[in-house]
Short mmCIF file of C-alpha atoms in Angstrom, two decimals:
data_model
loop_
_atom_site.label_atom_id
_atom_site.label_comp_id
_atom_site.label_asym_id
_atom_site.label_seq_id
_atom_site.Cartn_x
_atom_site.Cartn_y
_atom_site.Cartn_z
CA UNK A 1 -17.78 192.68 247.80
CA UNK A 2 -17.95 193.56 251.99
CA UNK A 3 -20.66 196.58 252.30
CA UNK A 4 -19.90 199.80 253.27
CA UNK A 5 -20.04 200.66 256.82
CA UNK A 6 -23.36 202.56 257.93
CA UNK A 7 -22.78 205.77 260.66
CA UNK A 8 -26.08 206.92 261.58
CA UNK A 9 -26.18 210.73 262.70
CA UNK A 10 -28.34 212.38 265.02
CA UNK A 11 -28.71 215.98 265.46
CA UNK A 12 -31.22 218.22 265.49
CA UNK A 13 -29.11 221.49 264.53
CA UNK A 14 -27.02 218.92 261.63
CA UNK A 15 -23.88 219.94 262.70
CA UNK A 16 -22.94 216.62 263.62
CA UNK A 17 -23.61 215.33 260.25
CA UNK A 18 -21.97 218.19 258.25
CA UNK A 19 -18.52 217.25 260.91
CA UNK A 20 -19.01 213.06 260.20
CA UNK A 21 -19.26 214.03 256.26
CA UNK A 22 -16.34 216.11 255.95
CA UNK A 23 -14.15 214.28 258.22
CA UNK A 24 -14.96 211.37 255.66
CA UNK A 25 -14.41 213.06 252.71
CA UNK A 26 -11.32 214.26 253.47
CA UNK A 27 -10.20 210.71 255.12
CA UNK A 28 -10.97 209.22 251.88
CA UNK A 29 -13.07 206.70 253.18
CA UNK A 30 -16.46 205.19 251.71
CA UNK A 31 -19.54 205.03 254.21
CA UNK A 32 -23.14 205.16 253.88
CA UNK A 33 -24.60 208.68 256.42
CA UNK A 34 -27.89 208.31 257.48
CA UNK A 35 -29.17 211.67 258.96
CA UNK A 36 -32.23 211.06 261.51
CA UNK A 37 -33.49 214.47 262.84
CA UNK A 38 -34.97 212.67 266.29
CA UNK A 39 -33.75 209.55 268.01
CA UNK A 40 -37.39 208.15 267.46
CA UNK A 41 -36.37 208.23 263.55
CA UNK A 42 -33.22 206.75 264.26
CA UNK A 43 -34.08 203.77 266.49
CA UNK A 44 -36.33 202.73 263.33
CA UNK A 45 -33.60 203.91 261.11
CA UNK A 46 -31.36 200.73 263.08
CA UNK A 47 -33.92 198.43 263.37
CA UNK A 48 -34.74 198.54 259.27
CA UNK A 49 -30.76 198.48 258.21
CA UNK A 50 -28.65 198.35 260.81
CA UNK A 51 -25.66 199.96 261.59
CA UNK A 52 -21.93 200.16 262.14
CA UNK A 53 -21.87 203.61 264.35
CA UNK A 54 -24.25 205.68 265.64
CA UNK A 55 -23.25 209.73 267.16
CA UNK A 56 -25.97 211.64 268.56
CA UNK A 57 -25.76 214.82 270.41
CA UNK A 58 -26.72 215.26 273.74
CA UNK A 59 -29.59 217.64 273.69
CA UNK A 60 -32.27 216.01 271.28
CA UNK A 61 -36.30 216.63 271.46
CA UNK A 62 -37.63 216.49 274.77
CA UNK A 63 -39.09 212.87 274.35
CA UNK A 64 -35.50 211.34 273.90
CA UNK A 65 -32.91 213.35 274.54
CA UNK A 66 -29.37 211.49 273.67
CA UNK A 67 -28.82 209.61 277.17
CA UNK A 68 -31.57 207.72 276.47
CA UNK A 69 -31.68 206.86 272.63
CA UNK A 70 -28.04 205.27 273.51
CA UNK A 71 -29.56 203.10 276.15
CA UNK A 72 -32.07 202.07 273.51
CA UNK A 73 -29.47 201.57 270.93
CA UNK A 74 -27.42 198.98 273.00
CA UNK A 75 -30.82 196.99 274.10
CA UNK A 76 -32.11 196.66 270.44
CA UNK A 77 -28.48 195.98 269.22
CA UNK A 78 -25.70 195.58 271.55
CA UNK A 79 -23.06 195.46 268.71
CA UNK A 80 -23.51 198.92 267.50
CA UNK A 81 -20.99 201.52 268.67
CA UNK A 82 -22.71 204.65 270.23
CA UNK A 83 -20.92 208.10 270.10
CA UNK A 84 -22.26 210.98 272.31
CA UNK A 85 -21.02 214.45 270.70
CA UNK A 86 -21.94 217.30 273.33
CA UNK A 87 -21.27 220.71 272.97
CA UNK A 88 -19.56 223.11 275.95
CA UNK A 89 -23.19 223.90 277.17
CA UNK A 90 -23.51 220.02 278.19
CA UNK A 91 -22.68 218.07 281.45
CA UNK A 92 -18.45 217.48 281.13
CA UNK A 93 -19.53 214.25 282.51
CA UNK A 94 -22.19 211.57 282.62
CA UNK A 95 -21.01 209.03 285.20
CA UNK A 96 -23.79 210.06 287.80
CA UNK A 97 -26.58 209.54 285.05
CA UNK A 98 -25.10 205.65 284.04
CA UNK A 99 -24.11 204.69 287.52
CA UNK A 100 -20.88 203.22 286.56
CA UNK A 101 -19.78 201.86 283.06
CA UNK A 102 -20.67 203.88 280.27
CA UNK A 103 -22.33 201.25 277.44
CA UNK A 104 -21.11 204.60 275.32
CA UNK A 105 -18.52 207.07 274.86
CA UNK A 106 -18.87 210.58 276.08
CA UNK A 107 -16.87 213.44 274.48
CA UNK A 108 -17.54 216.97 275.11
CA UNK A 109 -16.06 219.61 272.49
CA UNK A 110 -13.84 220.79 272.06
CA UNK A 111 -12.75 217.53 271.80
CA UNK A 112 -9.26 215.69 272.00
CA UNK A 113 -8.72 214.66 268.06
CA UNK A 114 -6.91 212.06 268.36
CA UNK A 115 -9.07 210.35 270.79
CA UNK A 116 -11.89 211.37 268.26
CA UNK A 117 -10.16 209.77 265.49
CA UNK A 118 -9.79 206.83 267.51
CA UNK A 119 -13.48 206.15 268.68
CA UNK A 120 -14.34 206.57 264.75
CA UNK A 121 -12.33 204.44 263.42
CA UNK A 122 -13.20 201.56 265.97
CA UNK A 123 -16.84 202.04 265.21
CA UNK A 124 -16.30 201.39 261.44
CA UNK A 125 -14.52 198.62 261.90
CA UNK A 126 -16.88 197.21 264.31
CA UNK A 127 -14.78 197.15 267.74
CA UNK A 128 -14.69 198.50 270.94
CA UNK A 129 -15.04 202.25 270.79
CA UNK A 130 -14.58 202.18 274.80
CA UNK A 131 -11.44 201.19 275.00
CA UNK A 132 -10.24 202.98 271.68
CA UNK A 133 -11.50 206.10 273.57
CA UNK A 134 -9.20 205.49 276.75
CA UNK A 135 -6.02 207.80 277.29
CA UNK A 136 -2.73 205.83 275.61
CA UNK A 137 -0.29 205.48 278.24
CA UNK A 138 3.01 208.15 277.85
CA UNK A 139 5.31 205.61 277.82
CA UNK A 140 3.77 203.56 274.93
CA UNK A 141 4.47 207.09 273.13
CA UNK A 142 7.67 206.78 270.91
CA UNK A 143 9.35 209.38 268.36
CA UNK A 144 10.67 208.39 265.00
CA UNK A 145 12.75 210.25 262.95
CA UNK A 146 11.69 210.43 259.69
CA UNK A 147 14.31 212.23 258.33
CA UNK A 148 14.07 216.09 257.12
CA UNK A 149 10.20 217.28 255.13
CA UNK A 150 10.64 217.00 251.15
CA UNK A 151 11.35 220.70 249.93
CA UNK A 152 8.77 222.86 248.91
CA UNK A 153 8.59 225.78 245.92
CA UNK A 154 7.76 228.72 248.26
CA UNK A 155 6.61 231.30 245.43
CA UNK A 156 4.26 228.56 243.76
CA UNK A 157 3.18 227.75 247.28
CA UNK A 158 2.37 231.18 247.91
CA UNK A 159 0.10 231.94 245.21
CA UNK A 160 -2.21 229.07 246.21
CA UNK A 161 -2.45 230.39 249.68
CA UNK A 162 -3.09 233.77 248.29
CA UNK A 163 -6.00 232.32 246.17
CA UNK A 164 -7.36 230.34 249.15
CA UNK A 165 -7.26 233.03 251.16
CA UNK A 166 -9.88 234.78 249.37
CA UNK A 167 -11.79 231.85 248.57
CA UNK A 168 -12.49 230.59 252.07
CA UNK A 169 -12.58 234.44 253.73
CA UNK A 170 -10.12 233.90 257.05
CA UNK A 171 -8.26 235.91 259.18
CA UNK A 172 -5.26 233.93 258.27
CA UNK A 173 -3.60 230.94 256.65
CA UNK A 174 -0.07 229.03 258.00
CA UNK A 175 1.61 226.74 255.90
CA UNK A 176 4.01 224.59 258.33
CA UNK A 177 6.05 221.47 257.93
CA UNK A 178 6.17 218.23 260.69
CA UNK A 179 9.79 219.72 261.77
CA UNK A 180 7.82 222.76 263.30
CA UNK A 181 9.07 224.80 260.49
CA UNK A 182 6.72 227.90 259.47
CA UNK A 183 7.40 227.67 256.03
CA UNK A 184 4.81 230.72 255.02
CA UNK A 185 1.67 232.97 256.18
CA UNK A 186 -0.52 234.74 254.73
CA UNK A 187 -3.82 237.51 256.42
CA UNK A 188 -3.15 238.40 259.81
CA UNK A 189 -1.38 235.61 261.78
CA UNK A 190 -0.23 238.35 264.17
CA UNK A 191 -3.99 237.43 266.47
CA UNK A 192 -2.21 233.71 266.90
CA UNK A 193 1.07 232.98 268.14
CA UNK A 194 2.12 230.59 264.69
CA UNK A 195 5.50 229.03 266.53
CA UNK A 196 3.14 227.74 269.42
CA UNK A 197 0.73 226.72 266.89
CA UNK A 198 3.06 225.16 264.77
CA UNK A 199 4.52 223.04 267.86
CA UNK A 200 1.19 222.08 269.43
CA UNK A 201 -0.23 220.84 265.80
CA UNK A 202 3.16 218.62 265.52
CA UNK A 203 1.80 215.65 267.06
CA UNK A 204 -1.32 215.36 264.92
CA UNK A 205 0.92 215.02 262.11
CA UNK A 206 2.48 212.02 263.17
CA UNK A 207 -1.21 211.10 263.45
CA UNK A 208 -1.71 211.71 260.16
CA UNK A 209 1.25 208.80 259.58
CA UNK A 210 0.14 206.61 262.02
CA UNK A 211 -2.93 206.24 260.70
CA UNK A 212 -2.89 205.76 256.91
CA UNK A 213 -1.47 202.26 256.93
CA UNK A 214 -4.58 201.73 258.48
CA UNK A 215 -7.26 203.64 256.08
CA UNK A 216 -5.76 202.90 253.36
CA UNK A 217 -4.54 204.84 250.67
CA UNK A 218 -2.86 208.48 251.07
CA UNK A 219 -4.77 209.87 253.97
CA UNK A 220 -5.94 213.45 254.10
CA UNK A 221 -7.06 214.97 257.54
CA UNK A 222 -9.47 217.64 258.23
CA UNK A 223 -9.06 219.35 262.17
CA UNK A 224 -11.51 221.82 264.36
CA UNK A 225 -10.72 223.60 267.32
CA UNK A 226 -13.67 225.25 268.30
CA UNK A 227 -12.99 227.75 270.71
CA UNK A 228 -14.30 231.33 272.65
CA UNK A 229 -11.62 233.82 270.85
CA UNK A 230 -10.88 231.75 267.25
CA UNK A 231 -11.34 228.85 265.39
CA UNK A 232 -8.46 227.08 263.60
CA UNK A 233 -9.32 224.65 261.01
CA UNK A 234 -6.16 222.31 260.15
CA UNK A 235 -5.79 220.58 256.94
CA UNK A 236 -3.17 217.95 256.35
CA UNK A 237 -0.72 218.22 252.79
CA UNK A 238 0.52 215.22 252.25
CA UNK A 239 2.08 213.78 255.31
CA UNK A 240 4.69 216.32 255.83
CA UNK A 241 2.81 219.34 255.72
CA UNK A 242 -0.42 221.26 257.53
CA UNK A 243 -2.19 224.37 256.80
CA UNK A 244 -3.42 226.36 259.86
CA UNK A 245 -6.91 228.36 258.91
CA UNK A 246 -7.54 231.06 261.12
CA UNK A 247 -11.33 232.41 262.29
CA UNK A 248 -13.25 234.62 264.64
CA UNK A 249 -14.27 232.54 267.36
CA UNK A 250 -17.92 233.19 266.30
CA UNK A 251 -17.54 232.38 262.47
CA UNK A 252 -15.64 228.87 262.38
CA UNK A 253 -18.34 226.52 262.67
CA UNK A 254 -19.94 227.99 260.01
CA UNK A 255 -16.72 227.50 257.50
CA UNK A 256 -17.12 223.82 257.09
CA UNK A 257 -18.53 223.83 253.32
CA UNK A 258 -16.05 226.11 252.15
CA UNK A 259 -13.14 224.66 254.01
CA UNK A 260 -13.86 221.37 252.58
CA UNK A 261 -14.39 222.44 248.73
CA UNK A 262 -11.52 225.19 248.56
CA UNK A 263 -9.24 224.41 251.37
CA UNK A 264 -9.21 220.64 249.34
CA UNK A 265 -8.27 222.24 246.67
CA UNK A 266 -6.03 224.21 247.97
CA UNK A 267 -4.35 221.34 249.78
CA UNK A 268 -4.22 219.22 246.32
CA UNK A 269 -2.28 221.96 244.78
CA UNK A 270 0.03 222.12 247.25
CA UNK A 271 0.60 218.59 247.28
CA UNK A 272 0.88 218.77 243.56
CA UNK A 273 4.20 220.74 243.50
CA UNK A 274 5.25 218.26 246.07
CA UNK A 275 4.94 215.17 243.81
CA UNK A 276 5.15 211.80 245.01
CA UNK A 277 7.56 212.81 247.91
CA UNK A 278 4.47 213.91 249.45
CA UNK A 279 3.53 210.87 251.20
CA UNK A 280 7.20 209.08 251.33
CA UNK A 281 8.29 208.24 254.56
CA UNK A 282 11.53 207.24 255.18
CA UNK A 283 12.42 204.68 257.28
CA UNK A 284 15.16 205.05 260.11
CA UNK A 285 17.82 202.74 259.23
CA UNK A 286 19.05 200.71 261.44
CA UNK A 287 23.03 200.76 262.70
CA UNK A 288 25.79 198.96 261.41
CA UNK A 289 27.50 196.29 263.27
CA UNK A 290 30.89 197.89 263.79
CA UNK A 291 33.99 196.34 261.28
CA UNK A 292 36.15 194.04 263.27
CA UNK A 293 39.34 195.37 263.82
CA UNK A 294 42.61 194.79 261.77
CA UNK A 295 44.64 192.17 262.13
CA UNK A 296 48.27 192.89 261.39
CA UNK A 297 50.35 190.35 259.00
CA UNK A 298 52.53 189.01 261.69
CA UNK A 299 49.32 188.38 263.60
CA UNK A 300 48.27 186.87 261.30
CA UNK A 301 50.86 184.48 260.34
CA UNK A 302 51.50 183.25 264.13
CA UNK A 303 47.59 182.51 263.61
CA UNK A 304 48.18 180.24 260.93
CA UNK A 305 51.30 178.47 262.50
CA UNK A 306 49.25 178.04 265.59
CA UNK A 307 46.13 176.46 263.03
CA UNK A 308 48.53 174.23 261.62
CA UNK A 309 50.46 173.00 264.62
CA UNK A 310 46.49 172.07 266.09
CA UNK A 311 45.48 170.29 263.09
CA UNK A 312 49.29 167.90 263.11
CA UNK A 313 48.30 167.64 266.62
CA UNK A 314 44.96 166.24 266.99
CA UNK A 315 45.46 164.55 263.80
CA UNK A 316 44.52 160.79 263.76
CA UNK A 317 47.79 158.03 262.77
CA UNK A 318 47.00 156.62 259.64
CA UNK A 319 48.39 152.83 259.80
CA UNK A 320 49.02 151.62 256.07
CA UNK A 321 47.99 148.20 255.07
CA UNK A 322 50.72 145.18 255.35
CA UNK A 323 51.01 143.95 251.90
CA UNK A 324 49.99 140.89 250.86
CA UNK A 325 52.32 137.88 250.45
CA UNK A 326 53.11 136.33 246.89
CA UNK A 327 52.32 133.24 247.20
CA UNK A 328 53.58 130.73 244.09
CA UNK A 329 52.10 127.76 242.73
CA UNK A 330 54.24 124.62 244.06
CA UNK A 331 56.29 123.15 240.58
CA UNK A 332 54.80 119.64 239.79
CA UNK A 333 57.55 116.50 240.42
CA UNK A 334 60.13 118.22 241.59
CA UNK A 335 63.12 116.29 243.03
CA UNK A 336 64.44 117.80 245.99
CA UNK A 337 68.00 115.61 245.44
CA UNK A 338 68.73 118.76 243.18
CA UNK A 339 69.93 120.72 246.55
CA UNK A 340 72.13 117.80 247.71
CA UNK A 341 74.59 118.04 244.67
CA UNK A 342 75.32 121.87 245.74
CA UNK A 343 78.49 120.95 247.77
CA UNK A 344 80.18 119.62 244.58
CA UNK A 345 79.86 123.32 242.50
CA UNK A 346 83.10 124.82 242.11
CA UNK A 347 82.14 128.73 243.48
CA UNK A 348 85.30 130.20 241.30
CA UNK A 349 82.82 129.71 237.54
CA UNK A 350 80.03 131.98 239.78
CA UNK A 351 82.30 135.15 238.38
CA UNK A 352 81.83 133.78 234.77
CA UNK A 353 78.41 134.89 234.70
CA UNK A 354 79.78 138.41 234.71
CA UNK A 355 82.15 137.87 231.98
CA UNK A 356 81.77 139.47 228.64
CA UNK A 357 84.13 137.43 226.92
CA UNK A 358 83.18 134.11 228.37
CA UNK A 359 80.12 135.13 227.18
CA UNK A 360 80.24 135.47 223.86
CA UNK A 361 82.47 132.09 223.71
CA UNK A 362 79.28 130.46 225.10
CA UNK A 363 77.00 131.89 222.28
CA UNK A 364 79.53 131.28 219.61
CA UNK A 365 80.04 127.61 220.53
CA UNK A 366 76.27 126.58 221.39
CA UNK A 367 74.31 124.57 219.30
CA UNK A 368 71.67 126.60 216.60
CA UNK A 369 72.37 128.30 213.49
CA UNK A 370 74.87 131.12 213.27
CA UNK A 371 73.76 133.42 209.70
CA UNK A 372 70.26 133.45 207.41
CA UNK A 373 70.13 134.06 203.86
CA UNK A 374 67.92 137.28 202.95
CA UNK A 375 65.12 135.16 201.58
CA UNK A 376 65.12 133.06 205.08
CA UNK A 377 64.61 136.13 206.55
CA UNK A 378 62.19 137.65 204.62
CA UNK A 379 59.95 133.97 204.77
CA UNK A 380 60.67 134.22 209.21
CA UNK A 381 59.34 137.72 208.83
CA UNK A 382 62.69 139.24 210.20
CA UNK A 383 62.91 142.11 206.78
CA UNK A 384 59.66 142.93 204.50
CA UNK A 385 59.00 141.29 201.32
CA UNK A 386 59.75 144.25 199.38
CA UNK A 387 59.30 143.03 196.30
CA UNK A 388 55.42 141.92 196.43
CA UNK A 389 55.85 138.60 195.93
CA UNK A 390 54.88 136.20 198.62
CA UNK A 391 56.12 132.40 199.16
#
C-alpha cells in the first residue's frame, strides 16, 4: 500500500494549517499534516520523515523567517515542493530577494484559487509546483456544455439554508447553480451584488469538474476570499451547485471551524435531495453525419442498367473445352474385301427396312421356335411357378 503524502505546515499564528486541513477535508483526500511552529522545528521535522510539500508563511521568528527556511528546504532536499503563503502585509513580490528563479512559489492572499489548487495538487503528487503555478494560456481555455443543472426541491432546500444560517452565524447564504442561476438566499444578500457573484464564482465550478477525475472520488471544494469589506466562503454541492457564505470583512477568517463542520453538513443535505444526479455529468454528444439524400426509383433503376451493362462489359470470354474424340478399338481380322462387294447391292430393298409388313414376313419365316407351352415358360422363368412346386 503507497503512503500517504506528508504536507508539512509552518506558521506561527496556525492559520495556515487550519486552511491546508480544511481544504483537505473537504477535498476528500488522505494526507499526513505536520504542524512545526518555527522553521528550525521544521527543517528537523524533514530531515527525520521527509516530505511531499512544505507551506510556510512569510513572516516566521526572527532567526528564520520563511525566505530562508525555503532555501534550506531545497539544499537538504531538492525534491520537496516549497509553498510560500503571505498575507497582504507581505512583499507582492520576491524576485529582488532570489535574484532570478524562484526554487519556490510565491502567492500573496488573497490568492488566485485555482492557481492555489494547482500548486497543491502538484506538491502531493510530487511534481513541479513551478510550473503548475504559471498562468494557463486563454486560448488553451475551452467551454463545454454540460447540458442544463439537475433540478432541485426549493422548499426542502430552503429549510437547510435556514438551519445553516443560524448554525454558522453569517450575514448571508446564496444557493446558485453552474448556469449562473440564483436558485435561493437567505440573511441579507442585499451588502453583495449575488448576480455578479454568481457569474464570477462560475468558473470555479467547472474547476470543481475538472478536477475530480483527478482526486478521485466525488470532489467537494471549500473557497476563501479574504477581503477589506467581506469575506465569502464558497462551498461546492455536488458539481452543479455552490453555496455563497457571506461575512464582515473582519470576522471570516475566524469562520473556518464552523464552516467546515456545519456548512459540510449543510452541503451533504443538499446534495442528498439531489441524489446521484449530483455528480452526473453529461457528455456533449457528438453530431450526426447527415443521411445521404434520396435516390428516386427511376434513378435508381438507370443505376442498375448502367451496373449491369459494366459488368457484360468488362466481363472475361469464357472459351468451353473441345470435346474429346471417341476413339474405338480397331475389330480383330477384319477383311476389308467386305467394301468391294457394295456396287453389286440393289439400293431399291434399302426401303424394306422401313416396312412393317416385310417385317413381320421376316420374323414369321426365320428360323427359331414360334409358341411355348405354359410349363416351358414357367421352367425359362417367363410366368411364376404359382403353384409351389419347382422342377
Amino acid at each position: 500500500m503507497p503512503s500517504l503524502p506528508r504536507v508539512i505546515t509552518v506558521d506561527p499564528t496556525q492559520n495556515i494549517s487550519r486552511i491546508i486541513r480544511s481544504a483537505t477535508d473537504l477535498l476528500g483526500l488522505s494526507i499526513i499534516q505536520i504542524d512545526a511552529p518555527s522553521g528550525a522545528d521544521a527543517l528537523e521535522e524533514l530531515r527525520r520523515g521527509g516530505a511531499n510539500l512544505l507551506v510556510s508563511s512569510w513572516e516566521l521568528d526572527d532567526e528564520m523567517p520563511g525566505l530562508i527556511l525555503a532555501l534550506e528546504v531545497k539544499q537538504v532536499a531538492p525534491q520537496v515542493g516549497v509553498l510560500i503563503l503571505a498575507t497582504e502585509d507581505d512583499p507582492e513580490t520576491v524576485d529582488e530577494e532570489t535574484e532570478g528563479e524562484q526554487p519556490f512559489v510565491y502567492l500573496r492572499r488573497p490568492v488566485d484559487v485555482h492557481q492555489l489548487l494547482r500548486v497543491f495538487i502538484a506538491g502531493l503528487n510530487n511534481e513541479n509546483i513551478v510550473e503548475a503555478a504559471k498562468a494557463v494560456p486563454a486560448s488553451e481555455a475551452t467551454t463545454i456544455n454540460h447540458g442544463p443543472p439537475p433540478p432541485l426541491n426549493i422548499q426542502n432546500a430552503r429549510t437547510i439554508i435556514k438551519q445553516m444560517l443560524v448554525d454558522v452565524g453569517a450575514m448571508a447564504i446564496i444557493l446558485s447553480a453552474r448556469n449562473g442561476e440564483v436558485l435561493l438566499e437567505d440573511g441579507a444578500p442585499g451588502y453583495l451584488n449575488r448576480e455578479l457573484l454568481t457569474k464570477a464564482l462560475i468558473p470555479t465550478v467547472m474547476t470543481t469538474i475538472e478536477m475530480s477525475p483527478l482526486v478521485g472520488g466525488q470532489a467537494q471544494t471549500l473557497h476563501f476570499y479574504d477581503g477589506d469589506d467581506k469575506d465569502v466562503f464558497v462551498l461546492s454541492v455536488g458539481l452543479h451547485h455552490f453555496m455563497c457564505v457571506v461575512y464582515d470583512g473582519q470576522a471570516g477568517s475566524r469562520q473556518f471551524g464552523s464552516i467546515t463542520r456545519y456548512g459540510r453538513r449543510a452541503a451533504q443535505d443538499l446534495i442528498a435531495l439531489l441524489g446521484a444526479s449530483a455528480f452526473v455529468i453529461h457528455q456533449p454528444e457528438a453530431a450526426k453525419p447527415a443521411a445521404p439524400a434520396p435516390v428516386s426509383k427511376r434513378k435508381a433503376a438507370t443505376n442498375e442498367v448502367q451496373k449491369v451493362e459494366l459488368e457484360l462489359a468488362v466481363k472475361p470470354e469464357v472459351q468451353e473445352p473441345e470435346p474429346e474424340q471417341v476413339k474405338l478399338d480397331p475389330i480383330q481380322n477384319f477383311d476389308m474385301g467386305l467394301f468391294d462387294q457394295l456396287g453389286s447391292l440393289d439400293s431399291n430393298t434399302a426401303d424394306d427396312i422401313f416396312d412393317l409388313d416385310r417385317l413381320a414376313e421376316l420374323v414369321n419365316t426365320g428360323s427359331g421356335r414360334k409358341e411355348i407351352s405354359f410349363d416351358e415358360a414357367i421352367e425359362l422363368g417367363v410366368l411364376p411357378n404359382l403353384d409351389g412346386e419347382g422342377k
